[in-house]
mmCIF file of C-alpha atoms in Angstrom:
data_model
loop_
_atom_site.group_PDB
_atom_site.id
_atom_site.type_symbol
_atom_site.label_atom_id
_atom_site.label_comp_id
_atom_site.label_asym_id
_atom_site.label_seq_id
_atom_site.Cartn_x
_atom_site.Cartn_y
_atom_site.Cartn_z
ATOM 1 C CA UNK K 1 -18.571 57.114 8.828
ATOM 2 C CA UNK K 2 -19.285 60.724 6.443
ATOM 3 C CA UNK K 3 -15.554 62.452 4.510
ATOM 4 C CA UNK K 4 -17.379 64.707 2.339
ATOM 5 C CA UNK K 5 -16.028 68.086 4.946
ATOM 6 C CA UNK K 6 -14.259 69.619 2.564
ATOM 7 C CA UNK K 7 -10.795 69.582 0.717
ATOM 8 C CA UNK K 8 -7.858 70.453 3.140
ATOM 9 C CA UNK K 9 -10.004 70.279 6.666
ATOM 10 C CA UNK K 10 -7.957 68.526 8.428
ATOM 11 C CA UNK K 11 -8.701 65.051 8.503
ATOM 12 C CA UNK K 12 -10.305 63.371 11.580
ATOM 13 C CA UNK K 13 -12.093 60.930 11.668
ATOM 14 C CA UNK K 14 -14.081 61.950 15.247
ATOM 15 C CA UNK K 15 -15.868 64.931 14.059
ATOM 16 C CA UNK K 16 -17.919 63.158 11.702
ATOM 17 C CA UNK K 17 -20.521 64.447 13.279
ATOM 18 C CA UNK K 18 -20.086 68.180 12.229
ATOM 19 C CA UNK K 19 -19.063 67.359 9.220
ATOM 20 C CA UNK K 20 -22.907 65.644 8.492
ATOM 21 C CA UNK K 21 -23.601 68.993 9.654
ATOM 22 C CA UNK K 22 -21.582 70.633 7.704
ATOM 23 C CA UNK K 23 -20.210 72.982 10.028
ATOM 24 C CA UNK K 24 -17.000 74.373 10.121
ATOM 25 C CA UNK K 25 -14.617 72.018 12.893
ATOM 26 C CA UNK K 26 -13.186 73.992 15.507
ATOM 27 C CA UNK K 27 -11.635 73.562 18.176
ATOM 28 C CA UNK K 28 -10.731 76.884 19.696
ATOM 29 C CA UNK K 29 -12.131 76.597 22.885
ATOM 30 C CA UNK K 30 -8.861 74.238 23.583
ATOM 31 C CA UNK K 31 -7.044 73.307 20.121
ATOM 32 C CA UNK K 32 -7.001 69.659 21.147
ATOM 33 C CA UNK K 33 -9.890 66.719 20.072
ATOM 34 C CA UNK K 34 -10.432 63.921 22.271
ATOM 35 C CA UNK K 35 -8.774 61.810 20.141
ATOM 36 C CA UNK K 36 -5.522 63.788 19.909
ATOM 37 C CA UNK K 37 -6.426 64.158 24.457
ATOM 38 C CA UNK K 38 -6.816 60.877 24.467
ATOM 39 C CA UNK K 39 -3.841 60.309 22.495
ATOM 40 C CA UNK K 40 -1.482 61.755 24.537
ATOM 41 C CA UNK K 41 -3.237 60.211 28.387
ATOM 42 C CA UNK K 42 -2.174 56.885 26.721
ATOM 43 C CA UNK K 43 1.260 58.236 25.901
ATOM 44 C CA UNK K 44 0.996 59.192 29.998
ATOM 45 C CA UNK K 45 -0.203 56.026 30.822
ATOM 46 C CA UNK K 46 2.355 53.967 28.632
ATOM 47 C CA UNK K 47 5.576 56.690 29.581
ATOM 48 C CA UNK K 48 4.550 56.006 32.892
ATOM 49 C CA UNK K 49 4.377 52.716 33.359
ATOM 50 C CA UNK K 50 0.880 52.699 33.968
ATOM 51 C CA UNK K 51 -1.296 50.755 31.479
ATOM 52 C CA UNK K 52 0.037 50.341 27.805
ATOM 53 C CA UNK K 53 -3.861 50.980 25.993
ATOM 54 C CA UNK K 54 -2.980 52.629 21.801
ATOM 55 C CA UNK K 55 -5.117 53.622 19.493
ATOM 56 C CA UNK K 56 -5.958 51.225 16.832
ATOM 57 C CA UNK K 57 -5.081 52.796 13.137
ATOM 58 C CA UNK K 58 -7.498 53.476 10.583
ATOM 59 C CA UNK K 59 -8.446 51.067 8.460
ATOM 60 C CA UNK K 60 -7.678 51.912 5.080
ATOM 61 C CA UNK K 61 -8.485 49.762 1.739
ATOM 62 C CA UNK K 62 -5.347 50.451 -0.247
ATOM 63 C CA UNK K 63 -5.812 49.907 -3.410
ATOM 64 C CA UNK K 64 -2.721 51.268 -5.461
ATOM 65 C CA UNK K 65 0.673 51.636 -4.327
ATOM 66 C CA UNK K 66 3.487 53.214 -6.407
ATOM 67 C CA UNK K 67 6.908 51.502 -5.485
ATOM 68 C CA UNK K 68 9.134 54.615 -6.777
ATOM 69 C CA UNK K 69 13.130 53.493 -7.227
ATOM 70 C CA UNK K 70 15.112 54.629 -3.731
ATOM 71 C CA UNK K 71 12.168 56.206 -1.919
ATOM 72 C CA UNK K 72 9.111 55.614 -0.048
ATOM 73 C CA UNK K 73 6.192 53.288 -1.208
ATOM 74 C CA UNK K 74 3.506 56.122 -1.705
ATOM 75 C CA UNK K 75 -0.398 54.728 -1.579
ATOM 76 C CA UNK K 76 -1.914 56.890 -5.001
ATOM 77 C CA UNK K 77 -5.304 54.599 -4.254
ATOM 78 C CA UNK K 78 -7.065 54.008 -0.950
ATOM 79 C CA UNK K 79 -10.166 54.347 0.484
ATOM 80 C CA UNK K 80 -11.444 54.586 4.150
ATOM 81 C CA UNK K 81 -12.163 51.338 5.725
ATOM 82 C CA UNK K 82 -15.323 50.717 8.301
ATOM 83 C CA UNK K 83 -13.812 50.115 11.792
ATOM 84 C CA UNK K 84 -15.141 46.280 13.058
ATOM 85 C CA UNK K 85 -13.583 47.577 15.928
ATOM 86 C CA UNK K 86 -13.597 50.156 18.327
ATOM 87 C CA UNK K 87 -10.662 52.120 18.128
ATOM 88 C CA UNK K 88 -8.873 52.313 21.225
ATOM 89 C CA UNK K 89 -7.283 48.983 23.664
ATOM 90 C CA UNK K 90 -4.638 46.876 25.182
ATOM 91 C CA UNK K 91 -4.022 45.788 28.483
ATOM 92 C CA UNK K 92 -3.981 47.427 32.133
ATOM 93 C CA UNK K 93 -3.464 45.511 35.078
ATOM 94 C CA UNK K 94 -2.964 42.477 32.958
ATOM 95 C CA UNK K 95 -6.474 42.928 32.162
ATOM 96 C CA UNK K 96 -8.335 44.207 28.648
ATOM 97 C CA UNK K 97 -9.373 47.081 28.093
ATOM 98 C CA UNK K 98 -11.446 48.190 24.608
ATOM 99 C CA UNK K 99 -13.294 51.388 24.438
ATOM 100 C CA UNK K 100 -14.199 54.084 21.759
ATOM 101 C CA UNK K 101 -14.480 57.494 21.533
ATOM 102 C CA UNK K 102 -17.117 60.362 20.634
ATOM 103 C CA UNK K 103 -17.874 63.228 20.864
ATOM 104 C CA UNK K 104 -21.014 65.677 19.971
ATOM 105 C CA UNK K 105 -21.920 69.414 19.209
ATOM 106 C CA UNK K 106 -25.066 68.374 20.914
ATOM 107 C CA UNK K 107 -26.273 69.679 24.446
ATOM 108 C CA UNK K 108 -29.046 67.312 25.805
ATOM 109 C CA UNK K 109 -28.100 64.016 24.435
ATOM 110 C CA UNK K 110 -26.289 61.938 22.890
ATOM 111 C CA UNK K 111 -26.760 60.114 18.935
ATOM 112 C CA UNK K 112 -26.619 56.617 19.208
ATOM 113 C CA UNK K 113 -25.654 57.392 15.380
ATOM 114 C CA UNK K 114 -22.085 57.908 16.176
ATOM 115 C CA UNK K 115 -21.745 54.266 17.111
ATOM 116 C CA UNK K 116 -21.626 51.416 14.177
ATOM 117 C CA UNK K 117 -23.766 48.788 15.283
ATOM 118 C CA UNK K 118 -19.878 46.543 13.994
ATOM 119 C CA UNK K 119 -18.383 48.654 17.049
ATOM 120 C CA UNK K 120 -22.291 47.686 19.282
ATOM 121 C CA UNK K 121 -21.427 43.718 18.381
ATOM 122 C CA UNK K 122 -17.725 44.146 19.155
ATOM 123 C CA UNK K 123 -18.702 45.450 22.234
ATOM 124 C CA UNK K 124 -20.376 42.296 23.451
ATOM 125 C CA UNK K 125 -18.421 39.982 22.537
ATOM 126 C CA UNK K 126 -15.498 42.178 24.523
ATOM 127 C CA UNK K 127 -17.489 41.548 27.427
ATOM 128 C CA UNK K 128 -18.384 37.980 26.489
ATOM 129 C CA UNK K 129 -14.705 37.148 26.669
ATOM 130 C CA UNK K 130 -14.091 38.703 30.144
ATOM 131 C CA UNK K 131 -13.053 42.065 29.183
ATOM 132 C CA UNK K 132 -13.136 45.772 30.468
ATOM 133 C CA UNK K 133 -15.385 47.752 27.983
ATOM 134 C CA UNK K 134 -16.362 51.090 27.529
ATOM 135 C CA UNK K 135 -17.156 53.931 25.871
ATOM 136 C CA UNK K 136 -16.042 58.064 26.415
ATOM 137 C CA UNK K 137 -18.389 59.695 25.627
ATOM 138 C CA UNK K 138 -17.623 63.547 25.538
ATOM 139 C CA UNK K 139 -20.335 66.635 24.779
ATOM 140 C CA UNK K 140 -17.291 69.303 22.704
ATOM 141 C CA UNK K 141 -19.401 72.581 23.197
ATOM 142 C CA UNK K 142 -19.308 72.023 27.076
ATOM 143 C CA UNK K 143 -15.911 70.520 27.087
ATOM 144 C CA UNK K 144 -17.677 67.649 29.156
ATOM 145 C CA UNK K 145 -16.362 64.021 29.482
ATOM 146 C CA UNK K 146 -17.901 60.799 30.869
ATOM 147 C CA UNK K 147 -17.217 57.298 31.694
ATOM 148 C CA UNK K 148 -19.398 54.812 30.387
ATOM 149 C CA UNK K 149 -19.806 51.355 30.575
ATOM 150 C CA UNK K 150 -20.628 48.989 27.903
ATOM 151 C CA UNK K 151 -22.833 47.364 29.233
ATOM 152 C CA UNK K 152 -24.948 49.895 29.589
ATOM 153 C CA UNK K 153 -23.936 51.846 26.639
ATOM 154 C CA UNK K 154 -25.638 48.469 24.605
ATOM 155 C CA UNK K 155 -29.078 49.007 27.288
ATOM 156 C CA UNK K 156 -29.656 51.909 25.194
ATOM 157 C CA UNK K 157 -28.754 50.382 22.094
ATOM 158 C CA UNK K 158 -31.091 48.024 22.676
ATOM 159 C CA UNK K 159 -33.969 51.061 22.891
ATOM 160 C CA UNK K 160 -33.501 52.419 20.371
ATOM 161 C CA UNK K 161 -33.194 48.915 17.771
ATOM 162 C CA UNK K 162 -36.794 48.061 19.669
ATOM 163 C CA UNK K 163 -37.863 51.104 18.860
ATOM 164 C CA UNK K 164 -36.936 53.603 21.919
ATOM 165 C CA UNK K 165 -35.315 57.274 21.903
ATOM 166 C CA UNK K 166 -32.197 56.729 19.703
ATOM 167 C CA UNK K 167 -30.234 59.157 21.206
ATOM 168 C CA UNK K 168 -29.210 58.617 25.180
ATOM 169 C CA UNK K 169 -30.622 61.828 27.643
ATOM 170 C CA UNK K 170 -27.620 63.436 29.182
ATOM 171 C CA UNK K 171 -29.643 62.625 31.621
ATOM 172 C CA UNK K 172 -28.934 60.033 31.801
ATOM 173 C CA UNK K 173 -25.542 59.687 31.094
ATOM 174 C CA UNK K 174 -24.819 61.669 34.456
ATOM 175 C CA UNK K 175 -27.050 58.628 36.188
ATOM 176 C CA UNK K 176 -25.450 55.998 34.189
ATOM 177 C CA UNK K 177 -22.008 57.442 33.305
ATOM 178 C CA UNK K 178 -19.413 58.707 35.034
ATOM 179 C CA UNK K 179 -18.169 62.436 35.345
ATOM 180 C CA UNK K 180 -13.570 61.972 33.876
ATOM 181 C CA UNK K 181 -12.421 66.153 34.624
ATOM 182 C CA UNK K 182 -10.132 67.380 31.866
ATOM 183 C CA UNK K 183 -7.102 67.406 33.622
ATOM 184 C CA UNK K 184 -3.468 68.107 32.557
ATOM 185 C CA UNK K 185 -1.379 65.771 32.658
ATOM 186 C CA UNK K 186 -2.882 63.209 32.227
ATOM 187 C CA UNK K 187 -5.867 65.215 29.678
ATOM 188 C CA UNK K 188 -9.054 62.238 30.279
ATOM 189 C CA UNK K 189 -7.798 59.351 33.209
ATOM 190 C CA UNK K 190 -9.863 57.587 32.122
ATOM 191 C CA UNK K 191 -8.317 54.969 34.201
ATOM 192 C CA UNK K 192 -8.981 55.785 38.254
ATOM 193 C CA UNK K 193 -12.357 55.806 35.670
ATOM 194 C CA UNK K 194 -11.734 51.496 35.833
ATOM 195 C CA UNK K 195 -9.985 51.636 39.042
ATOM 196 C CA UNK K 196 -13.210 52.931 41.149
ATOM 197 C CA UNK K 197 -15.936 51.160 38.538
ATOM 198 C CA UNK K 198 -14.556 47.595 38.178
ATOM 199 C CA UNK K 199 -12.741 47.527 41.533
ATOM 200 C CA UNK K 200 -9.326 46.892 40.488
ATOM 201 C CA UNK K 201 -7.207 48.792 43.048
ATOM 202 C CA UNK L 1 9.411 47.585 7.432
ATOM 203 C CA UNK L 2 10.560 48.290 3.182
ATOM 204 C CA UNK L 3 8.408 48.216 0.205
ATOM 205 C CA UNK L 4 10.659 48.604 -2.368
ATOM 206 C CA UNK L 5 8.722 46.066 -4.440
ATOM 207 C CA UNK L 6 7.918 45.586 -7.375
ATOM 208 C CA UNK L 7 4.754 47.652 -8.862
ATOM 209 C CA UNK L 8 1.539 45.751 -8.701
ATOM 210 C CA UNK L 9 3.001 43.830 -6.652
ATOM 211 C CA UNK L 10 -0.139 42.184 -4.561
ATOM 212 C CA UNK L 11 0.659 44.597 -1.213
ATOM 213 C CA UNK L 12 1.461 42.072 2.188
ATOM 214 C CA UNK L 13 2.885 43.978 4.556
ATOM 215 C CA UNK L 14 4.292 40.234 5.932
ATOM 216 C CA UNK L 15 6.265 39.984 3.318
ATOM 217 C CA UNK L 16 9.495 42.256 3.506
ATOM 218 C CA UNK L 17 11.693 40.064 4.022
ATOM 219 C CA UNK L 18 11.588 38.087 1.182
ATOM 220 C CA UNK L 19 10.527 41.543 -0.390
ATOM 221 C CA UNK L 20 14.262 43.085 0.039
ATOM 222 C CA UNK L 21 16.270 39.932 -1.612
ATOM 223 C CA UNK L 22 13.821 40.913 -5.015
ATOM 224 C CA UNK L 23 12.636 37.182 -5.300
ATOM 225 C CA UNK L 24 9.404 36.868 -6.281
ATOM 226 C CA UNK L 25 6.557 35.818 -2.717
ATOM 227 C CA UNK L 26 4.500 33.181 -4.588
ATOM 228 C CA UNK L 27 2.195 30.670 -2.695
ATOM 229 C CA UNK L 28 1.523 27.659 -4.716
ATOM 230 C CA UNK L 29 2.185 25.154 -2.250
ATOM 231 C CA UNK L 30 -0.486 26.809 -0.378
ATOM 232 C CA UNK L 31 -1.906 29.901 -1.367
ATOM 233 C CA UNK L 32 -2.326 31.672 1.536
ATOM 234 C CA UNK L 33 0.709 33.906 3.695
ATOM 235 C CA UNK L 34 0.830 33.034 7.532
ATOM 236 C CA UNK L 35 -1.802 36.273 7.385
ATOM 237 C CA UNK L 36 -4.613 34.790 6.035
ATOM 238 C CA UNK L 37 -3.882 32.235 7.326
ATOM 239 C CA UNK L 38 -4.623 33.956 11.077
ATOM 240 C CA UNK L 39 -7.179 35.731 10.164
ATOM 241 C CA UNK L 40 -9.303 33.263 9.234
ATOM 242 C CA UNK L 41 -8.247 31.577 12.800
ATOM 243 C CA UNK L 42 -9.025 34.216 13.874
ATOM 244 C CA UNK L 43 -12.790 34.949 12.282
ATOM 245 C CA UNK L 44 -13.027 31.246 13.850
ATOM 246 C CA UNK L 45 -12.463 32.388 16.924
ATOM 247 C CA UNK L 46 -14.498 35.264 16.403
ATOM 248 C CA UNK L 47 -17.452 32.915 15.484
ATOM 249 C CA UNK L 48 -16.862 29.898 17.379
ATOM 250 C CA UNK L 49 -16.994 32.583 21.082
ATOM 251 C CA UNK L 50 -13.429 31.651 21.713
ATOM 252 C CA UNK L 51 -12.095 34.220 21.804
ATOM 253 C CA UNK L 52 -12.022 38.199 20.319
ATOM 254 C CA UNK L 53 -8.079 38.432 18.590
ATOM 255 C CA UNK L 54 -7.630 40.922 15.500
ATOM 256 C CA UNK L 55 -5.472 41.949 13.369
ATOM 257 C CA UNK L 56 -4.701 45.860 13.266
ATOM 258 C CA UNK L 57 -5.164 48.021 10.276
ATOM 259 C CA UNK L 58 -1.325 48.209 8.249
ATOM 260 C CA UNK L 59 -0.582 52.138 10.413
ATOM 261 C CA UNK L 60 -0.906 54.157 7.510
ATOM 262 C CA UNK L 61 0.626 58.474 7.373
ATOM 263 C CA UNK L 62 -2.001 60.488 5.316
ATOM 264 C CA UNK L 63 -1.399 63.401 3.244
ATOM 265 C CA UNK L 64 -4.014 63.923 1.335
ATOM 266 C CA UNK L 65 -7.683 62.995 0.300
ATOM 267 C CA UNK L 66 -10.824 63.944 -2.155
ATOM 268 C CA UNK L 67 -14.221 64.443 -0.949
ATOM 269 C CA UNK L 68 -15.432 64.544 -4.348
ATOM 270 C CA UNK L 69 -19.542 65.152 -4.094
ATOM 271 C CA UNK L 70 -21.666 62.407 -3.581
ATOM 272 C CA UNK L 71 -19.158 59.915 -3.091
ATOM 273 C CA UNK L 72 -17.014 58.426 -0.158
ATOM 274 C CA UNK L 73 -13.374 60.259 0.080
ATOM 275 C CA UNK L 74 -10.776 58.837 -1.920
ATOM 276 C CA UNK L 75 -6.477 58.498 -0.495
ATOM 277 C CA UNK L 76 -4.873 60.186 -2.561
ATOM 278 C CA UNK L 77 -1.001 60.263 -1.072
ATOM 279 C CA UNK L 78 -0.267 58.253 1.519
ATOM 280 C CA UNK L 79 2.556 56.400 2.719
ATOM 281 C CA UNK L 80 3.035 52.999 5.705
ATOM 282 C CA UNK L 81 3.948 54.451 9.060
ATOM 283 C CA UNK L 82 6.428 51.654 11.552
ATOM 284 C CA UNK L 83 4.023 49.979 13.288
ATOM 285 C CA UNK L 84 4.858 51.356 16.795
ATOM 286 C CA UNK L 85 2.909 48.081 18.728
ATOM 287 C CA UNK L 86 2.548 43.795 17.298
ATOM 288 C CA UNK L 87 0.251 43.270 14.882
ATOM 289 C CA UNK L 88 -2.326 41.167 16.250
ATOM 290 C CA UNK L 89 -3.878 41.880 20.443
ATOM 291 C CA UNK L 90 -7.601 40.626 21.132
ATOM 292 C CA UNK L 91 -9.472 38.973 24.417
ATOM 293 C CA UNK L 92 -8.730 35.689 25.347
ATOM 294 C CA UNK L 93 -10.632 33.875 28.796
ATOM 295 C CA UNK L 94 -10.195 37.612 30.203
ATOM 296 C CA UNK L 95 -6.865 38.136 29.518
ATOM 297 C CA UNK L 96 -5.241 40.202 27.899
ATOM 298 C CA UNK L 97 -3.469 38.687 25.053
ATOM 299 C CA UNK L 98 -0.869 39.915 22.081
ATOM 300 C CA UNK L 99 1.560 39.110 19.842
ATOM 301 C CA UNK L 100 3.332 39.726 16.405
ATOM 302 C CA UNK L 101 3.495 36.992 13.245
ATOM 303 C CA UNK L 102 6.507 37.169 10.599
ATOM 304 C CA UNK L 103 7.816 34.507 8.397
ATOM 305 C CA UNK L 104 10.930 33.682 6.100
ATOM 306 C CA UNK L 105 12.258 31.493 4.122
ATOM 307 C CA UNK L 106 15.213 30.853 5.637
ATOM 308 C CA UNK L 107 15.586 27.390 6.773
ATOM 309 C CA UNK L 108 17.972 26.933 9.705
ATOM 310 C CA UNK L 109 17.470 30.114 11.499
ATOM 311 C CA UNK L 110 15.117 33.310 12.210
ATOM 312 C CA UNK L 111 16.521 36.195 11.761
ATOM 313 C CA UNK L 112 15.663 38.678 14.265
ATOM 314 C CA UNK L 113 15.176 41.424 12.097
ATOM 315 C CA UNK L 114 11.439 40.180 11.189
ATOM 316 C CA UNK L 115 11.123 42.419 14.069
ATOM 317 C CA UNK L 116 11.360 46.062 15.068
ATOM 318 C CA UNK L 117 12.618 48.139 18.026
ATOM 319 C CA UNK L 118 9.109 48.903 18.652
ATOM 320 C CA UNK L 119 7.206 45.299 18.655
ATOM 321 C CA UNK L 120 10.516 44.260 21.053
ATOM 322 C CA UNK L 121 9.410 47.474 23.708
ATOM 323 C CA UNK L 122 5.812 47.513 23.366
ATOM 324 C CA UNK L 123 6.372 43.015 24.230
ATOM 325 C CA UNK L 124 9.018 44.315 27.539
ATOM 326 C CA UNK L 125 5.480 45.925 28.095
ATOM 327 C CA UNK L 126 2.505 43.671 27.385
ATOM 328 C CA UNK L 127 4.667 41.327 30.307
ATOM 329 C CA UNK L 128 4.912 44.032 32.563
ATOM 330 C CA UNK L 129 1.876 45.165 31.905
ATOM 331 C CA UNK L 130 0.474 41.127 32.342
ATOM 332 C CA UNK L 131 -0.237 40.183 29.411
ATOM 333 C CA UNK L 132 -0.095 36.660 27.206
ATOM 334 C CA UNK L 133 2.412 37.907 24.357
ATOM 335 C CA UNK L 134 4.120 35.862 21.870
ATOM 336 C CA UNK L 135 5.238 35.230 18.372
ATOM 337 C CA UNK L 136 3.857 33.264 15.803
ATOM 338 C CA UNK L 137 6.961 32.609 13.282
ATOM 339 C CA UNK L 138 6.634 30.453 9.653
ATOM 340 C CA UNK L 139 9.295 28.617 8.324
ATOM 341 C CA UNK L 140 7.926 29.694 4.752
ATOM 342 C CA UNK L 141 10.271 26.720 2.711
ATOM 343 C CA UNK L 142 8.377 23.819 5.210
ATOM 344 C CA UNK L 143 5.121 25.170 5.869
ATOM 345 C CA UNK L 144 6.398 25.123 10.038
ATOM 346 C CA UNK L 145 5.158 27.224 12.100
ATOM 347 C CA UNK L 146 6.046 27.956 15.759
ATOM 348 C CA UNK L 147 4.924 29.633 18.997
ATOM 349 C CA UNK L 148 7.111 31.380 20.576
ATOM 350 C CA UNK L 149 6.411 33.003 24.208
ATOM 351 C CA UNK L 150 8.067 36.662 23.632
ATOM 352 C CA UNK L 151 10.313 35.619 26.957
ATOM 353 C CA UNK L 152 12.375 33.959 24.720
ATOM 354 C CA UNK L 153 12.147 36.522 22.448
ATOM 355 C CA UNK L 154 13.497 39.037 23.905
ATOM 356 C CA UNK L 155 16.570 36.619 25.038
ATOM 357 C CA UNK L 156 18.195 36.072 22.298
ATOM 358 C CA UNK L 157 16.851 39.411 21.127
ATOM 359 C CA UNK L 158 19.417 41.054 23.985
ATOM 360 C CA UNK L 159 21.625 38.391 23.233
ATOM 361 C CA UNK L 160 21.579 40.290 19.825
ATOM 362 C CA UNK L 161 21.945 43.495 21.089
ATOM 363 C CA UNK L 162 25.272 41.931 22.667
ATOM 364 C CA UNK L 163 26.756 40.998 20.134
ATOM 365 C CA UNK L 164 25.399 38.057 19.327
ATOM 366 C CA UNK L 165 23.886 35.868 16.472
ATOM 367 C CA UNK L 166 21.063 38.234 14.707
ATOM 368 C CA UNK L 167 18.604 35.555 14.428
ATOM 369 C CA UNK L 168 17.315 32.956 16.533
ATOM 370 C CA UNK L 169 18.794 29.365 15.530
ATOM 371 C CA UNK L 170 15.966 26.467 14.657
ATOM 372 C CA UNK L 171 17.408 24.326 17.219
ATOM 373 C CA UNK L 172 16.531 27.314 19.670
ATOM 374 C CA UNK L 173 12.664 27.666 18.053
ATOM 375 C CA UNK L 174 12.128 24.188 18.688
ATOM 376 C CA UNK L 175 13.946 23.576 22.065
ATOM 377 C CA UNK L 176 12.260 27.154 23.073
ATOM 378 C CA UNK L 177 8.385 27.841 21.389
ATOM 379 C CA UNK L 178 5.944 25.204 20.349
ATOM 380 C CA UNK L 179 5.299 23.244 17.662
ATOM 381 C CA UNK L 180 2.184 24.251 15.838
ATOM 382 C CA UNK L 181 0.586 22.265 13.128
ATOM 383 C CA UNK L 182 -2.135 23.353 10.811
ATOM 384 C CA UNK L 183 -4.960 22.442 10.452
ATOM 385 C CA UNK L 184 -7.984 23.094 8.134
ATOM 386 C CA UNK L 185 -9.930 24.557 10.914
ATOM 387 C CA UNK L 186 -8.366 26.597 12.426
ATOM 388 C CA UNK L 187 -5.664 26.813 10.680
ATOM 389 C CA UNK L 188 -3.321 27.594 12.786
ATOM 390 C CA UNK L 189 -4.552 26.527 16.522
ATOM 391 C CA UNK L 190 -2.578 29.101 18.427
ATOM 392 C CA UNK L 191 -5.040 29.269 21.662
ATOM 393 C CA UNK L 192 -4.354 25.671 22.639
ATOM 394 C CA UNK L 193 -0.983 26.123 22.829
ATOM 395 C CA UNK L 194 -1.667 29.123 24.872
ATOM 396 C CA UNK L 195 -4.100 26.484 27.231
ATOM 397 C CA UNK L 196 -0.899 24.414 27.547
ATOM 398 C CA UNK L 197 1.940 26.772 28.063
ATOM 399 C CA UNK L 198 -0.529 29.666 30.733
ATOM 400 C CA UNK L 199 -2.480 26.378 32.080
ATOM 401 C CA UNK L 200 -6.017 28.695 30.701
ATOM 402 C CA UNK L 201 -7.020 25.330 30.810
#
């Protein structure tokens, strides 16, 4: 991940790509990031007793902590760490659910650089142990969200590893993935897709 | 959690209790904390393709981040947040695994104050959705480790909520829990207990 965005900018690990491009990150189109939408969705699932899925905290390497008397400890020096797993996991109908969510500003393809080697490795492990693993991909310019099974993502990653293209074309995502309509509540109803794709209904 | 321990002390969220007592935290008996033992154990499970279980990062509220040119972002001000879930989760034999690990310096009972209300709430939710949920309890003075199903912990929590004792007696832990012998590799082989308790073999 790259955190070189201008000081004062609201901290948002999900927007690495636009940051790399030095673009000004705005969501005026809806005022919500993919992460916020998913957190709301997961909250909805929790409150409505549908599933228990949480985003993992951002991994931070704590270097120095101050312990003022009679007040909370203050972390004075810490660094962002590369996540060794995906961001979201939990349980649905007794099954282990694990996924990563990424967005791109590109319109016709989704760059694979949005994923880290260890995340890919983690997804392989989850599948090996019978977990349900996928990615939520958002095209921010058009606000389109897709559900793609990790099995497919891994194939595209392999293709890149073998010298192929460094991205997944939007056509491929439309072909192998599933469009997730943006709703009001929940915002991104990916559980409905899980029921369908893994026939859990 | 309480982070009022003296400055310079090594950051260790697992030792809240001894910290509250202002005791000097040492592990000369083995030089490893319960967290380190479990991380090693989980690493062993991962490497040996037995299970994929990770500790979640410590939840931190990031307030201020500096972005020096040509170097990594530095978190200059952040605070520890109450965890809203348990610390460990993952997948084993397709099943969702979720647990919390705590240690006490007491010899005859395990104080329930080691757990937070939201963690208890989270455990209830995990059970409701068919996940496997438990706690790993360590008596640090004797270095004894026990596996206790969340179902039992919740009963003891209920008892406290109804005005009963604020701890679980060691006898109760021995009766309802399972002793986990400390090994070399893995250090704390809780998967073996899972196989037995939930008959997954």
